[in-house]
PDB file of C-alpha atoms and ligand atoms in Angstrom:
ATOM      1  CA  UNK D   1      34.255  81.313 -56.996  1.00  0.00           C
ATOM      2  CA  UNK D   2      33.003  82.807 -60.130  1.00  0.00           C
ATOM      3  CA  UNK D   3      35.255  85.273 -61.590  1.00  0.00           C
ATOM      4  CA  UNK D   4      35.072  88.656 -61.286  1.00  0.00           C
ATOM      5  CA  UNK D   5      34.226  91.659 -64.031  1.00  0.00           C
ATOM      6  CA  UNK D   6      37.468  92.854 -65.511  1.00  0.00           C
ATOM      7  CA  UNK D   7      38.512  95.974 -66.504  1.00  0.00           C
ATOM      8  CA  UNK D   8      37.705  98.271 -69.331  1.00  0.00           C
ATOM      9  CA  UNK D   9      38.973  99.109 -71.612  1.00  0.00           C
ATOM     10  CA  UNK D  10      42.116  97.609 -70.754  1.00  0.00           C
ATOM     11  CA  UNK D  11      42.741  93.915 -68.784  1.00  0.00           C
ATOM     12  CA  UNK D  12      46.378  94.132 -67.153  1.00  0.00           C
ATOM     13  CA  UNK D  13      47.648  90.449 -66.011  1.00  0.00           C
ATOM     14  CA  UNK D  14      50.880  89.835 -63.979  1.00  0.00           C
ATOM     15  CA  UNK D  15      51.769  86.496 -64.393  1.00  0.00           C
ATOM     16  CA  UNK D  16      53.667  85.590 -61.121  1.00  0.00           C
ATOM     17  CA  UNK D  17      56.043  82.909 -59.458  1.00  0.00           C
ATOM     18  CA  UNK D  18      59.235  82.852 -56.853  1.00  0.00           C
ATOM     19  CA  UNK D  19      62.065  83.810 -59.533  1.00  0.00           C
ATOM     20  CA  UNK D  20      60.359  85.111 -62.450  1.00  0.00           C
ATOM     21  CA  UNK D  21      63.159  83.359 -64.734  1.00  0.00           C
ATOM     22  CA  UNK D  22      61.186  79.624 -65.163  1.00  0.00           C
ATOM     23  CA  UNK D  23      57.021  79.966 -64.503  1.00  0.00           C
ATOM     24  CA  UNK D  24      55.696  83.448 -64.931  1.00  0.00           C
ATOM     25  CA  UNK D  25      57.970  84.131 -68.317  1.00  0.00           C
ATOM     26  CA  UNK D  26      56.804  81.287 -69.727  1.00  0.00           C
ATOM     27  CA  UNK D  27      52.996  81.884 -68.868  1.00  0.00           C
ATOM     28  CA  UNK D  28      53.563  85.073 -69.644  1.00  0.00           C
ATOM     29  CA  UNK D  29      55.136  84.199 -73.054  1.00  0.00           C
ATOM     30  CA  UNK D  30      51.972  81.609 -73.651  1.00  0.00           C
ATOM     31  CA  UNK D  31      49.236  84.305 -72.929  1.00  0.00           C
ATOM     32  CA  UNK D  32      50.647  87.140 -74.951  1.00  0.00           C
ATOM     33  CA  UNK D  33      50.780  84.980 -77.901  1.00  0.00           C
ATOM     34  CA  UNK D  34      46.990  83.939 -77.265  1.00  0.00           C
ATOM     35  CA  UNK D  35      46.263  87.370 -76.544  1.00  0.00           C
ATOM     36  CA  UNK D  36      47.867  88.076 -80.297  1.00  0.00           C
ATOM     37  CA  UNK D  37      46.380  84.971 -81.795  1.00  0.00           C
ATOM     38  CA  UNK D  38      43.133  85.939 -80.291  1.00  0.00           C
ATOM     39  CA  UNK D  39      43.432  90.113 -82.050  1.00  0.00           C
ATOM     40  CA  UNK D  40      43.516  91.361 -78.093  1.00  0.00           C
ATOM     41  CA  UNK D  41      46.649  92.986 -77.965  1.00  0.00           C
ATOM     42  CA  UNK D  42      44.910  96.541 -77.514  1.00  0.00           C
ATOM     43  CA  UNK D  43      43.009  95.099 -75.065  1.00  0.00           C
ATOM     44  CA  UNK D  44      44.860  92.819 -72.802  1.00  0.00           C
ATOM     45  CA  UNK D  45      48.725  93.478 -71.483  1.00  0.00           C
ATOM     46  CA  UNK D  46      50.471  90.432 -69.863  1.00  0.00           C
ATOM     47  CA  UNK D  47      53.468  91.174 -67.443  1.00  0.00           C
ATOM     48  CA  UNK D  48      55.283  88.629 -65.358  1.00  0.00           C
ATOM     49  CA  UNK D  49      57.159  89.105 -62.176  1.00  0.00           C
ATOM     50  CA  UNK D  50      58.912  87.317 -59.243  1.00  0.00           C
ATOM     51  CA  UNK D  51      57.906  87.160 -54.826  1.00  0.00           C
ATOM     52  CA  UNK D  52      62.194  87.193 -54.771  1.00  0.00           C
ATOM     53  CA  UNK D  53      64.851  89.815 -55.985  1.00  0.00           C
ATOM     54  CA  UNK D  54      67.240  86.952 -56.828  1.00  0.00           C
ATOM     55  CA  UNK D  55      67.474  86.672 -60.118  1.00  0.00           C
ATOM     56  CA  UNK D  56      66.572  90.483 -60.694  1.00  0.00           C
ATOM     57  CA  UNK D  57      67.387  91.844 -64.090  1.00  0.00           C
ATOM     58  CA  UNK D  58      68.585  88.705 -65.252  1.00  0.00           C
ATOM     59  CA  UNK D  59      67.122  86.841 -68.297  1.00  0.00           C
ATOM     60  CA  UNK D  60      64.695  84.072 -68.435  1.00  0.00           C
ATOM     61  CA  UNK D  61      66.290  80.264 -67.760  1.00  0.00           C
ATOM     62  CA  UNK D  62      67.555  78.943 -70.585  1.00  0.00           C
ATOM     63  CA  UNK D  63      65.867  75.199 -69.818  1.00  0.00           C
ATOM     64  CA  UNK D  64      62.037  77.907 -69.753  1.00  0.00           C
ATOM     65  CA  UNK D  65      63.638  79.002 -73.343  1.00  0.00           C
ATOM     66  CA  UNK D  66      63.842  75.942 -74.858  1.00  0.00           C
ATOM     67  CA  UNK D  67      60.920  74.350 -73.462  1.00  0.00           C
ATOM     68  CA  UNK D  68      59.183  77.663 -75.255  1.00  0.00           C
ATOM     69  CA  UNK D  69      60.553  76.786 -78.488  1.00  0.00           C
ATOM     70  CA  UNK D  70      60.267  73.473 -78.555  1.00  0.00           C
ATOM     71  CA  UNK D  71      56.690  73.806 -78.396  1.00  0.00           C
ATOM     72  CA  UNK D  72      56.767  76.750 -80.443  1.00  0.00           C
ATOM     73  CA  UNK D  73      55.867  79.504 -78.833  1.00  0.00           C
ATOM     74  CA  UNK D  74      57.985  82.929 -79.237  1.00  0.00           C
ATOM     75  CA  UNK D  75      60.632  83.531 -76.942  1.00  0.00           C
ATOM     76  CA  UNK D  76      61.155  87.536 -76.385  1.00  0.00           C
ATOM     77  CA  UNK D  77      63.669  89.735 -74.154  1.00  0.00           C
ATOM     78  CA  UNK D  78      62.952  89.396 -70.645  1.00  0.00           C
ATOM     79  CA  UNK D  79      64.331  90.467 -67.292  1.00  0.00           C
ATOM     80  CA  UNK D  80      63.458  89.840 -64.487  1.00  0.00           C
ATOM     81  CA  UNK D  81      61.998  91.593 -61.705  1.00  0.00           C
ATOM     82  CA  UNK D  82      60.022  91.633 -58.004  1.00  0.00           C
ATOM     83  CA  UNK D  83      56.607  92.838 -57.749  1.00  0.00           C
ATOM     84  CA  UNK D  84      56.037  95.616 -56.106  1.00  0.00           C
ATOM     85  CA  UNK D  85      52.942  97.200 -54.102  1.00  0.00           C
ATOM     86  CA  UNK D  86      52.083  99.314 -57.326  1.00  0.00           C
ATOM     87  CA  UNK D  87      52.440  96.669 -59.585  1.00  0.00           C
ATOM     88  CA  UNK D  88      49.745  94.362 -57.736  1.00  0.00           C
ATOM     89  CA  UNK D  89      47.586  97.664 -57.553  1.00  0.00           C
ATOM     90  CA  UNK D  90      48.021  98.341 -61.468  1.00  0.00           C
ATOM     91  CA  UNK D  91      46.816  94.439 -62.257  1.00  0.00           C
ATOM     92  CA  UNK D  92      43.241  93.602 -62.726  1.00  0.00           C
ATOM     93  CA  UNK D  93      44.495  89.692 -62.144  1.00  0.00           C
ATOM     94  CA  UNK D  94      47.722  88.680 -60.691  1.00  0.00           C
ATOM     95  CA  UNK D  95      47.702  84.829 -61.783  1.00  0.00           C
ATOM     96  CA  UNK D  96      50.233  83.038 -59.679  1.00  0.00           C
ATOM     97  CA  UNK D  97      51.995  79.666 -60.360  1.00  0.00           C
ATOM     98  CA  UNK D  98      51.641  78.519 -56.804  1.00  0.00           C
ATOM     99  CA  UNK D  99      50.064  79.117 -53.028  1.00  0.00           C
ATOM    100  CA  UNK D 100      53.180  80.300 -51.547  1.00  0.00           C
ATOM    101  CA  UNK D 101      53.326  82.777 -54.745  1.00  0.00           C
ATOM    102  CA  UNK D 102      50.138  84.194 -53.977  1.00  0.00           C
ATOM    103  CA  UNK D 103      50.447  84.451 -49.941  1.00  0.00           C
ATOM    104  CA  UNK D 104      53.545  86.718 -50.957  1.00  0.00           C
ATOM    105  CA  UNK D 105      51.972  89.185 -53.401  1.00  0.00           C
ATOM    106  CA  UNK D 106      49.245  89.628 -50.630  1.00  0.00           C
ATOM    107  CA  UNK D 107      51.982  89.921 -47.768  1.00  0.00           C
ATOM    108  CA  UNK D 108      53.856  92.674 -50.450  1.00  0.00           C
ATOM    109  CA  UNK D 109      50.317  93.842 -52.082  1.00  0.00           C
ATOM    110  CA  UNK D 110      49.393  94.818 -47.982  1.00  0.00           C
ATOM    111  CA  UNK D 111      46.447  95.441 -46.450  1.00  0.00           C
ATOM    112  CA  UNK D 112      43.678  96.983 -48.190  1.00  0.00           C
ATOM    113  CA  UNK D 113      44.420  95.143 -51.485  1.00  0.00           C
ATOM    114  CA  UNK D 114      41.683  93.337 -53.662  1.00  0.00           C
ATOM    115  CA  UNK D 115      42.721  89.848 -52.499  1.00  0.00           C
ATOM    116  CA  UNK D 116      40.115  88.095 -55.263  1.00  0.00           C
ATOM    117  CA  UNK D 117      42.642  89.348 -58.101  1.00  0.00           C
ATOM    118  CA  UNK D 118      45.493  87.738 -57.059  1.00  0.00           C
ATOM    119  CA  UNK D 119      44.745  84.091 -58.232  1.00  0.00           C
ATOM    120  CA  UNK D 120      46.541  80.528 -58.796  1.00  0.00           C
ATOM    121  CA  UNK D 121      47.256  80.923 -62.494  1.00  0.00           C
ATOM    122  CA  UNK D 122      45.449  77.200 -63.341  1.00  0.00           C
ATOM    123  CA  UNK D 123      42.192  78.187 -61.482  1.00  0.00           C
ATOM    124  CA  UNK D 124      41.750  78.744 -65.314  1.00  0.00           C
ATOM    125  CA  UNK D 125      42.953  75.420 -66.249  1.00  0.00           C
ATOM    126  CA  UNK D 126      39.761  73.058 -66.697  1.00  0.00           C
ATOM    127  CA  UNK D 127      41.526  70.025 -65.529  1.00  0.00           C
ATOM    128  CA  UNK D 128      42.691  71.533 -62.224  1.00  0.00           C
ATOM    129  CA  UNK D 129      41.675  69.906 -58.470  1.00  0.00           C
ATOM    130  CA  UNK D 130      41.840  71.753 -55.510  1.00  0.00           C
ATOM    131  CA  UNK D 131      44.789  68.947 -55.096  1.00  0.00           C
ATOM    132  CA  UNK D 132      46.063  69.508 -57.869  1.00  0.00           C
ATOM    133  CA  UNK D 133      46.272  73.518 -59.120  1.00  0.00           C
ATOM    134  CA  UNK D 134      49.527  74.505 -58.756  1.00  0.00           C
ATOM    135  CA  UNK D 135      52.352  75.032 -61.509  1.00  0.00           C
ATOM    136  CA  UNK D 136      54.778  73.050 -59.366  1.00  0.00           C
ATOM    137  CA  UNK D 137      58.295  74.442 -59.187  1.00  0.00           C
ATOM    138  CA  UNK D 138      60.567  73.163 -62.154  1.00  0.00           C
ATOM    139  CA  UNK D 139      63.935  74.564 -60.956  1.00  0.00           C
ATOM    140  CA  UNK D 140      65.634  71.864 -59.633  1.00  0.00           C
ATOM    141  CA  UNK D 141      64.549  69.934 -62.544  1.00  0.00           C
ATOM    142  CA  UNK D 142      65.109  69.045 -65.790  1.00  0.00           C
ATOM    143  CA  UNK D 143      63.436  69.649 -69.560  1.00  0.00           C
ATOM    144  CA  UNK D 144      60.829  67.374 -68.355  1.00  0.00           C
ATOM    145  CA  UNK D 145      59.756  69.487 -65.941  1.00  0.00           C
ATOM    146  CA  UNK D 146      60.014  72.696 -67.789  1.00  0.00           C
ATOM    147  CA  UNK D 147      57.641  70.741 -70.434  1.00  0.00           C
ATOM    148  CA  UNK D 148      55.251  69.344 -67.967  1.00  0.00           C
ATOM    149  CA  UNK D 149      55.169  73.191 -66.071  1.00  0.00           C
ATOM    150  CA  UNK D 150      55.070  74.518 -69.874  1.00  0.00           C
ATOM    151  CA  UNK D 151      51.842  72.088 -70.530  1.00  0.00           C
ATOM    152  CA  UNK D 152      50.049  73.135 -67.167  1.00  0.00           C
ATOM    153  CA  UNK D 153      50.586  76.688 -68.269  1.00  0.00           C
ATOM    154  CA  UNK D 154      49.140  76.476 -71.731  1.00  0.00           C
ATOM    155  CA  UNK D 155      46.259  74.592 -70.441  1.00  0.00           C
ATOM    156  CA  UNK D 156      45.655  77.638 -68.049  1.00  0.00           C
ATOM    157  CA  UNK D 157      46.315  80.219 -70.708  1.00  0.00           C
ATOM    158  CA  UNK D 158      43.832  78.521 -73.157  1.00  0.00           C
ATOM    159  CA  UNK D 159      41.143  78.737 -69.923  1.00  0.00           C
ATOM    160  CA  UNK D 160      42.112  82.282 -69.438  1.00  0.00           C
ATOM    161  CA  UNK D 161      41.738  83.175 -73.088  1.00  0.00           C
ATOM    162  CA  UNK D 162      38.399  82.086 -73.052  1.00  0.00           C
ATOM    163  CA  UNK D 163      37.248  83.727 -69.981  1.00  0.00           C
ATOM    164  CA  UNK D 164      38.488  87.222 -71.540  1.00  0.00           C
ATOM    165  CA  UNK D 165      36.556  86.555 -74.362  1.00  0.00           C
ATOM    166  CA  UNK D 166      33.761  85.929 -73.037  1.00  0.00           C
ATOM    167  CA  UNK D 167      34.011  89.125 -70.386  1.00  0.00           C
ATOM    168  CA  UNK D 168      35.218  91.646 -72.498  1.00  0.00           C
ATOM    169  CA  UNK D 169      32.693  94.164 -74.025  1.00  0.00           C
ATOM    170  CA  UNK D 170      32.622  94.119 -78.116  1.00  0.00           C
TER     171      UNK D 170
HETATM  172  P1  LIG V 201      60.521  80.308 -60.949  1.00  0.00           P
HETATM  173  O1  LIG V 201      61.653  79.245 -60.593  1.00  0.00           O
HETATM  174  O2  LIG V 201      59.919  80.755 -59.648  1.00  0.00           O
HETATM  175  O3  LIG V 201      59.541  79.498 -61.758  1.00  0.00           O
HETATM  176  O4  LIG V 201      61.180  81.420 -61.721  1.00  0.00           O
HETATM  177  C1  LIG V 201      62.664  79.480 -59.673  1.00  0.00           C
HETATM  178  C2  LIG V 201      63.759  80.237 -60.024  1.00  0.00           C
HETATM  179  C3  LIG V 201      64.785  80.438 -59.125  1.00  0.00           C
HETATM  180  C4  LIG V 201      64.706  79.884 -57.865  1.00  0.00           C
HETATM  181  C5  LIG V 201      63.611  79.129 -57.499  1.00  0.00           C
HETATM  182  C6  LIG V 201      62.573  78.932 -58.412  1.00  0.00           C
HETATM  183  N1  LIG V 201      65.775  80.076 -56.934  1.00  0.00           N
HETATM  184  O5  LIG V 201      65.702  79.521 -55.833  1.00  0.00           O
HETATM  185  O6  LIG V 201      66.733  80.811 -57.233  1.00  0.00           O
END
């Protein structure tokens, strides 16, 4: 599915997974720095958020941490937090790390919501196959799988960096 026009004059992405302490603050990490590399920061904001309250106000994993700075990428404050109703409706993209992710922001969102925003995060990754499009779950795993999720996510970031460039107005 081609995607659709985004917003003017400011994009809004929620980056989105189950805990918001291992996927979405790293992808959310990732694509602000783009965003900055790129001279978008006016233009684009990039949020992240949890489906789950578990981990709520807590900071981001400290395995997501290192895997950030190991590949050199900044690592900011973060706490995290559930999405709620009015954060799906303030997104113009809600870019999730996996299906289950994005069934549950449309079972929150409820009906009535634009369902084409909220998207698997690597439907912006070029090397993603409908069998293979997720940003599998790294939790129970170790540094490798932080780095692996990490790589997926840059990939995706790089794809989504592109596509705003190419949408926005100049
Ligand atoms: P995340 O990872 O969704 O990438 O933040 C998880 C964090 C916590 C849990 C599961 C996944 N948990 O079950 O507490």
């Amino acid at each position: 599915m081609p995607p659709r026009p985004l917003g003017w004059p400011t994009v809004r992405i929620a980056m989105v997974c189950l805990g918001n302490i291992c996927r979405s603050p790293m992808a959310e990490a990732v694509a602000r720095a783009m965003v900055e590399q790129a001279g978008l920061e006016g233009e684009v904001t990039v949020e992240s958020f949890g489906t789950a309250a578990y981990h709520t106000s807590e900071g981001a994993d400290p395995r997501a941490e290192a895997a950030l700075r190991q590949r050199g990428w900044p690592v900011g404050a973060h706490r995290a937090r559930r999405i709620a109703p009015e954060d799906v409706e303030a997104a113009d993209l809600v870019l999730c790390a996996d299906r289950s992710n994005v069934a549950e922001v449309l079972r929150i969102a409820g009906p009535g919501t634009d369902r084409d925003k909220v998207r698997l995060l690597r439907c912006f990754d070029p090397s993603s196959t409908p069998e293979d499009d997720e940003v599998p779950d790294p939790w129970y795993g170790q540094a490798r799988e932080f780095d692996a999720a990490l790589r997926l996510i840059e990939r995706s970031c790089a794809g989504l960096l592109e596509h705003l460039g190419a949408t926005l107005p100049r």
